[in-house]
Each structure stands twice: as structure tokens, then as C-alpha cells.
């Protein structure tokens, strides 16, 4: 038995009628490539998305990673940086300026790189699994 919601197409989900070989979402996400064809670029700049793929013409309007990439970056990079700071304090106990000189640039570089990678991976997984915003149909 199908519901009325199943009969009406959702504007936010993508209906992919093109035939492309499946691509690895982690590989294309880290490379910043299109989640459908793996050839076109996903990003226009550091973190902003292009409107569509130049190679296969996939519209990126479905892509909404939300706060997921930022959460992963905060947890992963924070763990690496704080672990490194604690290790350095226990083993060497340098002055405070050493921490600022070493870990401020490292935190910024790791955060920006991993934020782009996480956003690309989450968008590729969203495309592959045809993920969309949850809807409740009330009769």
C-alpha cells in the first residue's frame, strides 16, 4: 500500500535518470568532485558550492550538509590539537608562546582542510543515499 506522499515527487530530492557508474563517495568527497560523475568540481572557492556540475550538469541544489562537517571537524581536530598540547606539556613544558606559534597555525590549517573534506564527503553520501529532509504526511 502506498501513501499519498510516495505518489508526489519531492522537490528537494534528486531524481537521477542519468546512467553513471557509481563512484566512491569518500574519494570524490576528499577530491571535491561531483558525486554523480566524479569528474566535475563540487566547490567554487574554499567551501561554497558551484550551482551545477560542468561535466554531467547535475544540479547541486539538493546538497545541504548543514552543521555536520563543522561538528566532525571540531571533534577530530580538537582531539588532535588538545592531545598534542597535553603531550608536549607533560614531556617538555615549554613557555606559552611556543604553544601559540605551533598550534594556532596548525589548528587553522587542519580545520580548513578537514572542513572541505568533510563537507564533500557528506554531500557525496547524501547524493548516493538519496537523502532528503524528513517529512511527515498527515491525513
Coordinates of N, CA and C in Angstrom, one line a residue:
X1 N 0.8 -1.2 0.0 CA 0.0 0.0 0.0 C 0.9 1.2 0.0
X2 N 0.6 2.2 -0.9 CA 1.4 3.4 -1.0 C 0.7 4.5 -0.4
X3 N 1.4 5.4 0.2 CA 0.8 6.6 0.7 C 0.7 7.7 -0.3
X4 N 0.0 8.8 0.0 CA 0.0 9.9 -0.9 C 1.4 10.6 -1.1
X5 N 2.2 10.5 0.0 CA 3.5 11.1 0.0 C 4.4 10.4 -1.1
X6 N 4.2 9.1 -1.2 CA 5.0 8.3 -2.2 C 4.7 8.7 -3.6
X7 N 3.4 9.1 -3.8 CA 3.0 9.4 -5.2 C 3.5 10.8 -5.7
X8 N 3.7 11.7 -4.8 CA 4.1 13.0 -5.2 C 5.6 13.2 -5.1
X9 N 6.2 13.6 -6.1 CA 7.7 13.8 -6.1 C 8.1 14.9 -5.2
X10 N 9.1 14.8 -4.5 CA 9.6 15.8 -3.6 C 10.6 16.7 -4.3
X11 N 10.4 18.0 -4.1 CA 11.3 19.0 -4.9 C 12.7 19.0 -4.4
X12 N 12.9 18.6 -3.1 CA 14.3 18.6 -2.6 C 15.1 17.4 -2.9
X13 N 14.5 16.3 -3.2 CA 15.2 15.1 -3.5 C 15.5 15.1 -5.0
X14 N 16.6 14.5 -5.4 CA 17.0 14.4 -6.7 C 16.6 13.2 -7.4
X15 N 16.0 13.3 -8.6 CA 15.7 12.1 -9.3 C 16.7 11.9 -10.4
X16 N 17.6 10.9 -10.3 CA 18.7 10.8 -11.2 C 18.4 9.7 -12.3
X17 N 18.1 10.2 -13.5 CA 17.8 9.3 -14.5 C 19.0 9.0 -15.4
X18 N 20.0 9.7 -15.2 CA 21.3 9.5 -16.0 C 22.0 8.3 -15.5
X19 N 22.6 7.6 -16.5 CA 23.3 6.4 -16.1 C 24.8 6.7 -16.0
X20 N 25.3 6.6 -14.8 CA 26.7 6.8 -14.5 C 27.2 5.7 -13.6
X21 N 28.4 5.3 -13.8 CA 28.9 4.3 -12.9 C 29.0 4.8 -11.5
X22 N 28.7 4.0 -10.4 CA 28.8 4.6 -9.1 C 30.3 4.9 -8.7
X23 N 30.4 6.0 -8.0 CA 31.7 6.5 -7.6 C 31.8 6.3 -6.1
X24 N 33.1 6.3 -5.6 CA 33.3 6.1 -4.1 C 33.1 7.5 -3.5
X25 N 32.1 7.6 -2.6 CA 31.8 8.9 -2.0 C 32.9 9.5 -1.2
X26 N 33.8 8.7 -0.6 CA 34.9 9.2 0.2 C 36.0 9.7 -0.7
X27 N 36.2 9.1 -1.9 CA 37.2 9.5 -2.8 C 36.8 10.8 -3.5
X28 N 35.6 10.9 -4.0 CA 35.2 12.1 -4.6 C 34.9 13.3 -3.6
X29 N 34.6 12.9 -2.4 CA 34.4 14.0 -1.4 C 35.7 14.6 -1.0
X30 N 36.8 13.8 -0.8 CA 38.1 14.4 -0.5 C 38.6 15.2 -1.7
X31 N 38.4 14.7 -2.9 CA 38.9 15.4 -4.1 C 38.1 16.6 -4.4
X32 N 36.9 16.7 -3.9 CA 36.0 17.8 -4.2 C 35.4 17.7 -5.6
X33 N 35.0 16.5 -6.0 CA 34.5 16.3 -7.3 C 33.0 16.0 -7.2
X34 N 32.3 16.0 -8.4 CA 30.9 15.7 -8.5 C 30.5 14.4 -7.9
X35 N 29.5 14.3 -7.1 CA 29.1 12.9 -6.6 C 28.5 12.0 -7.6
X36 N 28.1 12.5 -8.7 CA 27.4 11.6 -9.7 C 28.5 11.1 -10.7
X37 N 29.2 12.0 -11.3 CA 30.2 11.5 -12.4 C 31.6 11.4 -11.9
X38 N 32.0 12.1 -10.8 CA 33.3 12.1 -10.3 C 34.3 12.9 -11.1
X39 N 33.8 13.7 -12.1 CA 34.7 14.5 -13.0 C 34.7 16.0 -12.7
X40 N 33.5 16.5 -12.6 CA 33.3 18.0 -12.4 C 33.7 18.4 -11.0
X41 N 33.9 19.6 -10.8 CA 34.2 20.1 -9.5 C 33.0 20.5 -8.7
X42 N 33.0 20.2 -7.4 CA 31.9 20.4 -6.5 C 32.0 21.8 -5.8
X43 N 33.2 22.3 -5.6 CA 33.3 23.6 -4.9 C 33.7 24.7 -5.8
X44 N 33.2 25.9 -5.4 CA 33.5 27.1 -6.1 C 34.2 28.0 -5.1
X45 N 35.5 27.9 -4.9 CA 36.2 28.6 -3.8 C 36.6 27.5 -2.8
X46 N 36.7 28.0 -1.5 CA 37.1 27.1 -0.5 C 36.0 26.2 0.0
X47 N 34.8 26.8 0.4 CA 33.7 26.0 0.9 C 32.4 26.2 0.2
X48 N 32.3 27.2 -0.7 CA 31.0 27.4 -1.4 C 30.8 26.4 -2.5
X49 N 29.6 26.0 -2.8 CA 29.3 25.0 -3.8 C 29.0 25.7 -5.1
X50 N 29.4 25.0 -6.2 CA 29.0 25.5 -7.5 C 27.5 25.2 -7.7
X51 N 26.9 26.0 -8.6 CA 25.5 25.7 -8.8 C 25.2 24.3 -9.5
X52 N 26.1 23.9 -10.4 CA 25.9 22.6 -11.0 C 27.2 22.1 -11.5
X53 N 27.2 20.8 -11.9 CA 28.5 20.2 -12.4 C 28.7 20.6 -13.8
X54 N 29.9 20.9 -14.1 CA 30.3 21.3 -15.5 C 30.3 20.1 -16.4
X55 N 30.6 18.9 -15.9 CA 30.7 17.7 -16.7 C 29.4 17.0 -17.0
X56 N 28.6 16.7 -16.0 CA 27.4 16.0 -16.2 C 26.1 16.8 -15.9
X57 N 26.2 18.1 -15.6 CA 25.1 19.0 -15.4 C 24.2 18.6 -14.3
X58 N 24.7 18.0 -13.2 CA 24.0 17.7 -12.0 C 23.7 19.0 -11.2
X59 N 22.5 19.3 -10.9 CA 22.2 20.4 -10.1 C 22.5 20.2 -8.6
X60 N 23.3 21.0 -8.0 CA 23.7 20.8 -6.6 C 22.7 21.4 -5.6
X61 N 21.5 21.7 -6.1 CA 20.5 22.3 -5.2 C 20.1 21.4 -4.0
X62 N 20.3 20.1 -4.3 CA 19.9 19.1 -3.2 C 20.9 19.1 -2.1
X63 N 22.1 19.6 -2.3 CA 23.2 19.5 -1.4 C 23.1 20.4 -0.2
X64 N 22.9 19.9 1.0 CA 22.8 20.6 2.2 C 23.5 19.8 3.3
X65 N 24.8 20.1 3.6 CA 25.5 19.4 4.6 C 25.2 19.9 6.0
X66 N 24.6 21.1 6.1 CA 24.2 21.6 7.4 C 25.4 21.8 8.3
X67 N 25.3 21.5 9.6 CA 26.4 21.6 10.6 C 27.2 20.4 10.8
X68 N 26.9 19.3 10.0 CA 27.6 18.1 10.2 C 29.1 18.2 10.0
X69 N 29.6 18.8 8.9 CA 31.0 18.9 8.8 C 31.7 19.7 9.9
X70 N 31.1 20.7 10.4 CA 31.7 21.5 11.5 C 31.8 20.7 12.8
X71 N 30.8 19.9 13.0 CA 30.8 19.0 14.2 C 32.0 18.0 14.1
X72 N 32.1 17.4 13.0 CA 33.2 16.4 12.8 C 34.5 17.1 13.0
X73 N 34.7 18.3 12.4 CA 36.0 19.0 12.4 C 36.3 19.4 13.9
X74 N 35.3 19.9 14.6 CA 35.5 20.3 16.0 C 36.0 19.1 16.8
X75 N 35.3 18.0 16.7 CA 35.7 16.8 17.5 C 37.0 16.2 17.1
X76 N 37.3 16.1 15.8 CA 38.5 15.4 15.3 C 39.7 16.3 15.5
X77 N 39.7 17.5 15.0 CA 40.8 18.4 15.1 C 41.0 18.8 16.6
X78 N 40.0 19.0 17.3 CA 40.1 19.4 18.7 C 40.8 18.3 19.5
X79 N 40.5 17.0 19.2 CA 41.1 15.9 19.9 C 42.6 15.8 19.5
X80 N 42.9 16.1 18.2 CA 44.3 16.0 17.8 C 45.1 17.2 18.5
X81 N 44.6 18.4 18.4 CA 45.3 19.5 19.0 C 45.5 19.4 20.5
X82 N 44.4 19.2 21.2 CA 44.5 19.1 22.7 C 45.4 17.9 23.1
X83 N 45.3 16.8 22.4 CA 46.2 15.7 22.7 C 47.6 16.1 22.5
X84 N 47.9 16.8 21.4 CA 49.3 17.2 21.2 C 49.8 18.2 22.2
X85 N 48.9 19.1 22.6 CA 49.3 20.1 23.6 C 49.5 19.4 25.0
X86 N 48.7 18.5 25.3 CA 48.9 17.8 26.6 C 50.2 17.0 26.6
X87 N 50.5 16.3 25.5 CA 51.7 15.5 25.3 C 52.9 16.4 25.4
X88 N 52.9 17.6 24.8 CA 54.0 18.5 24.8 C 54.2 19.1 26.2
X89 N 53.1 19.4 26.9 CA 53.2 19.9 28.2 C 53.8 18.9 29.2
X90 N 53.4 17.7 29.1 CA 53.9 16.6 30.0 C 55.4 16.3 29.7
X91 N 55.8 16.3 28.5 CA 57.1 15.9 28.1 C 58.1 17.0 28.1
X92 N 57.7 18.2 27.7 CA 58.7 19.3 27.6 C 58.4 20.5 28.4
X93 N 57.2 20.8 28.7 CA 56.7 22.0 29.4 C 57.4 23.3 28.9
X94 N 57.1 23.6 27.6 CA 57.7 24.9 27.0 C 56.9 26.1 27.5
X95 N 57.4 27.3 27.2 CA 56.7 28.5 27.5 C 55.4 28.6 26.7
X96 N 54.5 29.5 27.1 CA 53.2 29.6 26.4 C 53.4 30.1 24.9
X97 N 54.4 30.9 24.6 CA 54.5 31.4 23.2 C 54.8 30.2 22.3
X98 N 55.4 29.2 22.7 CA 55.6 28.0 21.8 C 54.3 27.4 21.4
X99 N 53.4 27.3 22.3 CA 52.1 26.7 22.0 C 51.3 27.6 21.0
X100 N 51.4 28.9 21.2 CA 50.8 29.8 20.2 C 51.4 29.7 18.9
X101 N 52.7 29.7 18.8 CA 53.4 29.7 17.5 C 53.1 28.4 16.8
X102 N 53.1 27.3 17.5 CA 52.9 25.9 16.9 C 51.5 25.6 16.6
X103 N 50.6 25.8 17.6 CA 49.3 25.2 17.5 C 48.2 26.1 16.9
X104 N 48.4 27.4 16.9 CA 47.5 28.3 16.3 C 47.4 28.1 14.7
X105 N 48.6 28.1 14.0 CA 48.5 27.8 12.6 C 48.1 26.4 12.3
X106 N 48.5 25.4 13.1 CA 48.2 24.0 12.9 C 46.7 23.8 13.0
X107 N 46.1 24.5 14.0 CA 44.6 24.4 14.2 C 43.9 25.0 13.0
X108 N 44.3 26.1 12.5 CA 43.6 26.8 11.4 C 43.8 25.9 10.1
X109 N 45.0 25.4 9.8 CA 45.2 24.7 8.6 C 44.4 23.3 8.6
X110 N 44.5 22.6 9.8 CA 43.7 21.4 9.9 C 42.2 21.6 9.8
X111 N 41.7 22.7 10.4 CA 40.3 22.9 10.4 C 39.8 23.2 9.0
X112 N 40.5 24.1 8.2 CA 40.1 24.4 6.9 C 40.2 23.2 5.9
X113 N 41.2 22.5 6.0 CA 41.4 21.3 5.1 C 40.3 20.2 5.4
X114 N 40.2 19.9 6.7 CA 39.2 18.9 7.0 C 37.8 19.3 6.9
X115 N 37.5 20.6 7.0 CA 36.1 21.1 6.8 C 35.7 20.9 5.3
X116 N 36.6 21.2 4.4 CA 36.3 21.0 3.0 C 36.1 19.5 2.7
X117 N 37.0 18.7 3.2 CA 36.9 17.2 3.0 C 35.6 16.7 3.6
X118 N 35.3 17.0 4.8 CA 34.1 16.5 5.5 C 32.8 17.0 4.7
X119 N 32.8 18.2 4.3 CA 31.6 18.7 3.5 C 31.5 18.0 2.2
X120 N 32.6 17.7 1.5 CA 32.5 17.0 0.3 C 32.0 15.6 0.5
X121 N 32.5 14.9 1.5 CA 32.1 13.5 1.8 C 30.7 13.5 2.2
X122 N 30.2 14.4 3.0 CA 28.8 14.3 3.4 C 27.8 14.6 2.3
X123 N 28.2 15.5 1.4 CA 27.4 15.8 0.2 C 27.4 14.6 -0.7
X124 N 28.5 13.9 -0.9 CA 28.6 12.7 -1.8 C 27.8 11.6 -1.2
X125 N 27.8 11.4 0.1 CA 27.0 10.4 0.8 C 25.5 10.8 0.7
X126 N 25.2 12.0 0.8 CA 23.8 12.5 0.7 C 23.3 12.2 -0.7
X127 N 24.1 12.4 -1.7 CA 23.7 12.1 -3.1 C 23.5 10.6 -3.3
X128 N 24.5 9.8 -2.8 CA 24.5 8.4 -3.0 C 23.3 7.7 -2.4
X129 N 22.9 8.2 -1.2 CA 21.8 7.6 -0.4 C 20.5 8.2 -0.7
X130 N 20.5 9.2 -1.6 CA 19.3 10.0 -1.9 C 18.6 10.5 -0.6
X131 N 19.4 11.1 0.2 CA 18.9 11.6 1.5 C 18.2 13.0 1.3
X132 N 17.2 13.2 2.0 CA 16.4 14.4 1.9 C 15.8 14.7 3.3
X133 N 15.3 15.9 3.4 CA 14.7 16.3 4.7 C 13.5 15.4 5.0
X134 N 13.4 15.0 6.3 CA 12.3 14.1 6.7 C 11.0 14.9 6.6
X135 N 10.0 14.2 6.2 CA 8.6 14.8 6.1 C 7.6 13.8 6.7
X136 N 6.7 14.4 7.4 CA 5.6 13.7 8.0 C 4.3 14.1 7.2
X137 N 3.6 13.1 6.7 CA 2.4 13.3 5.9 C 1.2 13.1 6.9
X138 N 0.4 14.1 7.1 CA -0.7 14.0 8.0 C -2.0 14.0 7.1
X139 N -2.8 13.0 7.4 CA -4.1 13.0 6.6 C -5.2 13.8 7.2

